[in-house]
Amino acid sequence: MAELEDAPTAAPQESTPESTLDRPRDVESMDQTNTSETDDGEVPEGRHMVMLRQALDKTIKKFLSAGRFSVFAKNFRPVYEKNPKMLKHIHAQFMEHLDTNIKGELACLFKEENITLLLNEMDRLVSEAPTDIDRPMWRPSGDPTEDLRAHLVPLKQRQKERLQELLVELEEKNKTLQDTLGSKRQHLRETQKKVQERMKEMDENVKSCKDVPVQQMERFIRTVESLNNPSK
């Protein structure tokens, strides 16, 4: 048991070229970001990308430290008791492959998602942001209602502008409808006037017909027929 507790943890030895996660960077010297590619096709890393890599390096080291050899031997006690050197060799290979695979997956993720370019763009925006603002920066006042109002006012203003645009649009549509309705009403009035005039003419014709005696009209009709048919 003393040999098990005192067994040193085998640090993984990199057999492949140095991972991009292990490249040393000076964070302070990368404040000004250059997004152009280098001769080997790699994009220079800005300040935030370097900070991300350093944080990931620390996380990976802390994660790998949990796989120390004593824990490995405890879970594979029969193998350790039979051949501890072979188990140490297996543990070293396991930790080495695990470290390589983790860093390889992170490198693929950075490449697929363009993490370097995105963080470099953020560095550029930060560097171009104005720093000589006269007004004091916003700080929480301690009153949630008051603090929330400062964030809601711009949103409400945008909503107000949108509602005003909708109001203008609706007013223009209403004006168009009113013009169309006015022209149709004028057409209906003119049609009604024409109908009333025709009705008046028909009433006058009916009145005239009533004023003529029926017998006189019958004689007139017979006279017209006899003129049209002299043979009869």
CSV table of C-alpha atoms in Angstrom, one decimal:
chain,number,residue,atom,x,y,z
A,1,MET,CA,0.0,0.0,0.0
A,2,ALA,CA,2.9,2.4,0.6
A,3,GLU,CA,4.1,1.8,-2.9
A,4,LEU,CA,0.6,2.5,-4.2
A,5,GLU,CA,0.2,5.9,-2.4
A,6,ASP,CA,3.7,7.1,-3.2
A,7,ALA,CA,3.6,6.1,-6.9
A,8,PRO,CA,4.4,9.3,-8.9
A,9,THR,CA,1.9,10.4,-11.5
A,10,ALA,CA,3.3,10.0,-15.0
A,11,ALA,CA,3.0,13.3,-16.8
A,12,PRO,CA,1.9,12.9,-20.4
A,13,GLN,CA,4.6,13.3,-23.0
A,14,GLU,CA,3.6,14.9,-26.3
A,15,SER,CA,4.7,12.8,-29.2
A,16,THR,CA,3.0,15.0,-31.8
A,17,PRO,CA,4.0,18.6,-32.7
A,18,GLU,CA,3.3,21.2,-30.0
A,19,SER,CA,-0.5,21.8,-29.8
A,20,THR,CA,-1.8,25.2,-30.6
A,21,LEU,CA,-3.2,25.4,-27.1
A,22,ASP,CA,0.3,25.2,-25.6
A,23,ARG,CA,1.8,28.1,-27.6
A,24,PRO,CA,3.0,30.8,-25.2
A,25,ARG,CA,1.6,34.2,-25.8
A,26,ASP,CA,2.0,37.6,-24.2
A,27,VAL,CA,-1.5,38.8,-23.5
A,28,GLU,CA,-0.6,42.4,-23.0
A,29,SER,CA,1.3,42.6,-26.4
A,30,MET,CA,-1.8,41.4,-28.3
A,31,ASP,CA,-4.1,44.4,-27.5
A,32,GLN,CA,-4.0,45.5,-31.1
A,33,THR,CA,-5.5,42.7,-33.2
A,34,ASN,CA,-4.4,41.9,-36.7
A,35,THR,CA,-6.9,39.7,-38.5
A,36,SER,CA,-4.8,39.1,-41.6
A,37,GLU,CA,-3.4,35.6,-42.2
A,38,THR,CA,0.3,34.8,-41.8
A,39,ASP,CA,2.5,33.1,-44.4
A,40,ASP,CA,1.5,29.6,-43.0
A,41,GLY,CA,-2.2,30.4,-43.3
A,42,GLU,CA,-2.9,30.9,-39.6
A,43,VAL,CA,-4.7,33.9,-38.3
A,44,PRO,CA,-2.8,35.9,-35.6
A,45,GLU,CA,-4.5,35.5,-32.3
A,46,GLY,CA,-5.7,38.6,-30.5
A,47,ARG,CA,-5.9,39.3,-26.8
A,48,HIS,CA,-9.2,37.6,-26.0
A,49,MET,CA,-8.2,34.5,-28.0
A,50,VAL,CA,-5.0,34.2,-26.0
A,51,MET,CA,-7.0,34.6,-22.8
A,52,LEU,CA,-9.3,31.8,-23.9
A,53,ARG,CA,-6.5,29.5,-24.7
A,54,GLN,CA,-4.8,30.1,-21.3
A,55,ALA,CA,-8.1,29.4,-19.5
A,56,LEU,CA,-8.6,26.2,-21.5
A,57,ASP,CA,-5.0,25.1,-20.8
A,58,LYS,CA,-5.6,25.6,-17.1
A,59,THR,CA,-8.9,23.7,-17.3
A,60,ILE,CA,-7.3,20.8,-19.2
A,61,LYS,CA,-4.4,20.5,-16.7
A,62,LYS,CA,-6.9,20.5,-13.8
A,63,PHE,CA,-9.0,17.9,-15.5
A,64,LEU,CA,-6.0,15.6,-16.2
A,65,SER,CA,-4.7,16.0,-12.7
A,66,ALA,CA,-7.7,14.0,-11.5
A,67,GLY,CA,-6.4,11.0,-13.4
A,68,ARG,CA,-3.3,10.5,-11.2
A,69,PHE,CA,-1.7,7.1,-11.2
A,70,SER,CA,-2.8,6.3,-7.6
A,71,VAL,CA,-6.4,6.5,-8.7
A,72,PHE,CA,-5.7,4.5,-11.8
A,73,ALA,CA,-3.9,1.8,-9.8
A,74,LYS,CA,-6.7,1.7,-7.2
A,75,ASN,CA,-9.3,0.9,-9.9
A,76,PHE,CA,-7.0,-1.7,-11.6
A,77,ARG,CA,-5.6,-3.3,-8.5
A,78,PRO,CA,-5.1,-6.8,-9.9
A,79,VAL,CA,-3.1,-5.5,-12.8
A,80,TYR,CA,-1.1,-3.2,-10.5
A,81,GLU,CA,-0.2,-6.0,-8.1
A,82,LYS,CA,0.8,-8.2,-10.9
A,83,ASN,CA,2.8,-5.8,-13.1
A,84,PRO,CA,3.0,-2.2,-11.8
A,85,LYS,CA,5.4,-1.1,-14.4
A,86,MET,CA,3.1,-2.1,-17.3
A,87,LEU,CA,0.2,-0.3,-15.6
A,88,LYS,CA,2.4,2.8,-15.3
A,89,HIS,CA,3.2,2.6,-19.0
A,90,ILE,CA,-0.5,2.2,-19.8
A,91,HIS,CA,-1.4,5.1,-17.6
A,92,ALA,CA,1.1,7.3,-19.3
A,93,GLN,CA,-0.2,6.4,-22.7
A,94,PHE,CA,-3.8,6.9,-21.7
A,95,MET,CA,-3.1,10.4,-20.2
A,96,GLU,CA,-1.1,11.3,-23.3
A,97,HIS,CA,-3.8,10.3,-25.7
A,98,LEU,CA,-6.5,11.9,-23.6
A,99,ASP,CA,-4.6,15.2,-23.6
A,100,THR,CA,-4.0,15.0,-27.3
A,101,ASN,CA,-7.6,14.2,-28.2
A,102,ILE,CA,-9.0,17.0,-26.0
A,103,LYS,CA,-6.7,19.6,-27.6
A,104,GLY,CA,-7.4,18.2,-31.1
A,105,GLU,CA,-11.1,18.5,-30.5
A,106,LEU,CA,-10.8,22.1,-29.3
A,107,ALA,CA,-8.6,23.0,-32.3
A,108,CYS,CA,-11.2,21.5,-34.7
A,109,LEU,CA,-13.9,23.4,-32.9
A,110,PHE,CA,-12.0,26.7,-33.2
A,111,LYS,CA,-11.5,26.1,-36.9
A,112,GLU,CA,-15.1,25.1,-37.7
A,113,GLU,CA,-16.7,28.0,-35.7
A,114,ASN,CA,-14.1,30.6,-36.7
A,115,ILE,CA,-13.5,31.4,-33.0
A,116,THR,CA,-10.2,33.1,-33.7
A,117,LEU,CA,-11.7,35.5,-36.3
A,118,LEU,CA,-14.7,36.3,-34.1
A,119,LEU,CA,-12.6,37.1,-31.1
A,120,ASN,CA,-10.2,39.1,-33.2
A,121,GLU,CA,-13.2,41.1,-34.5
A,122,MET,CA,-14.3,41.7,-30.9
A,123,ASP,CA,-10.8,42.9,-30.1
A,124,ARG,CA,-11.1,45.4,-33.0
A,125,LEU,CA,-14.5,46.7,-31.8
A,126,VAL,CA,-13.2,47.1,-28.3
A,127,SER,CA,-10.1,49.0,-29.5
A,128,GLU,CA,-12.3,51.3,-31.7
A,129,ALA,CA,-14.8,52.0,-29.0
A,130,PRO,CA,-14.7,55.6,-27.7
A,131,THR,CA,-12.9,56.0,-24.4
A,132,ASP,CA,-13.2,59.7,-23.9
A,133,ILE,CA,-16.8,59.8,-22.9
A,134,ASP,CA,-17.6,62.9,-20.9
A,135,ARG,CA,-20.7,61.6,-19.2
A,136,PRO,CA,-20.3,59.1,-16.3
A,137,MET,CA,-20.7,55.4,-17.1
A,138,TRP,CA,-23.9,53.7,-15.9
A,139,ARG,CA,-23.7,52.1,-12.5
A,140,PRO,CA,-26.5,50.4,-10.5
A,141,SER,CA,-28.3,52.7,-8.1
A,142,GLY,CA,-29.6,50.0,-5.8
A,143,ASP,CA,-33.2,50.6,-6.9
A,144,PRO,CA,-34.2,47.8,-9.3
A,145,THR,CA,-37.1,49.8,-10.8
A,146,GLU,CA,-34.9,52.8,-11.5
A,147,ASP,CA,-32.1,50.6,-12.9
A,148,LEU,CA,-34.5,48.7,-15.1
A,149,ARG,CA,-36.0,51.9,-16.5
A,150,ALA,CA,-32.6,53.0,-17.9
A,151,HIS,CA,-32.5,49.8,-20.0
A,152,LEU,CA,-36.2,49.9,-20.9
A,153,VAL,CA,-36.3,53.5,-22.2
A,154,PRO,CA,-34.4,52.9,-25.4
A,155,LEU,CA,-36.6,49.8,-26.1
A,156,LYS,CA,-39.7,51.8,-25.5
A,157,GLN,CA,-38.5,54.6,-27.7
A,158,ARG,CA,-37.9,52.1,-30.6
A,159,GLN,CA,-41.4,50.7,-30.0
A,160,LYS,CA,-42.8,54.3,-30.1
A,161,GLU,CA,-41.1,55.0,-33.3
A,162,ARG,CA,-42.4,51.8,-34.8
A,163,LEU,CA,-45.9,52.6,-33.7
A,164,GLN,CA,-45.6,56.1,-35.2
A,165,GLU,CA,-44.6,54.6,-38.5
A,166,LEU,CA,-47.6,52.2,-38.3
A,167,LEU,CA,-49.9,55.2,-37.5
A,168,VAL,CA,-48.6,57.2,-40.5
A,169,GLU,CA,-49.1,54.1,-42.7
A,170,LEU,CA,-52.7,53.6,-41.4
A,171,GLU,CA,-53.5,57.2,-41.9
A,172,GLU,CA,-52.4,57.1,-45.5
A,173,LYS,CA,-54.5,54.0,-46.1
A,174,ASN,CA,-57.5,55.6,-44.4
A,175,LYS,CA,-57.1,58.7,-46.7
A,176,THR,CA,-57.0,56.5,-49.8
A,177,LEU,CA,-60.1,54.6,-48.6
A,178,GLN,CA,-61.9,57.9,-47.9
A,179,ASP,CA,-61.0,59.2,-51.4
A,180,THR,CA,-62.3,56.0,-53.0
A,181,LEU,CA,-65.5,56.1,-50.9
A,182,GLY,CA,-66.1,59.8,-51.8
A,183,SER,CA,-65.8,59.0,-55.5
A,184,LYS,CA,-68.2,56.1,-55.2
A,185,ARG,CA,-70.7,58.2,-53.3
A,186,GLN,CA,-70.6,60.9,-56.0
A,187,HIS,CA,-71.2,58.2,-58.6
A,188,LEU,CA,-74.2,57.0,-56.6
A,189,ARG,CA,-75.6,60.5,-56.2
A,190,GLU,CA,-75.4,61.0,-60.0
A,191,THR,CA,-77.0,57.7,-60.7
A,192,GLN,CA,-79.8,58.5,-58.2
A,193,LYS,CA,-80.4,61.8,-59.9
A,194,LYS,CA,-80.7,60.2,-63.3
A,195,VAL,CA,-83.1,57.6,-62.0
A,196,GLN,CA,-85.2,60.3,-60.4
A,197,GLU,CA,-85.3,62.2,-63.7
A,198,ARG,CA,-86.4,59.1,-65.6
A,199,MET,CA,-89.0,58.4,-63.0
A,200,LYS,CA,-90.3,62.0,-63.4
A,201,GLU,CA,-90.5,61.6,-67.1
A,202,MET,CA,-92.4,58.3,-66.8
A,203,ASP,CA,-94.8,59.9,-64.3
A,204,GLU,CA,-95.5,62.7,-66.8
A,205,ASN,CA,-96.1,60.1,-69.6
A,206,VAL,CA,-98.5,58.2,-67.4
A,207,LYS,CA,-100.3,61.4,-66.5
A,208,SER,CA,-100.6,62.3,-70.2
A,209,CYS,CA,-102.0,58.9,-71.0
A,210,LYS,CA,-104.6,59.3,-68.3
A,211,ASP,CA,-105.7,62.7,-69.6
A,212,VAL,CA,-106.5,61.3,-73.1
A,213,PRO,CA,-110.0,59.7,-73.3
A,214,VAL,CA,-110.1,56.0,-73.9
A,215,GLN,CA,-112.6,56.1,-76.8
A,216,GLN,CA,-110.7,58.8,-78.6
A,217,MET,CA,-107.6,56.6,-78.3
A,218,GLU,CA,-109.3,53.6,-79.7
A,219,ARG,CA,-110.6,55.6,-82.7
A,220,PHE,CA,-107.1,56.9,-83.2
A,221,ILE,CA,-105.7,53.4,-83.2
A,222,ARG,CA,-108.3,52.1,-85.6
A,223,THR,CA,-107.6,55.0,-87.9
A,224,VAL,CA,-103.9,54.3,-87.9
A,225,GLU,CA,-104.5,50.6,-88.6
A,226,SER,CA,-106.7,51.4,-91.5
A,227,LEU,CA,-104.2,53.7,-93.0
A,228,ASN,CA,-101.5,51.0,-92.7
A,229,ASN,CA,-103.9,48.4,-94.2
A,230,PRO,CA,-106.0,50.2,-96.9
A,231,SER,CA,-107.2,46.8,-98.3
A,232,LYS,CA,-109.2,46.2,-95.2
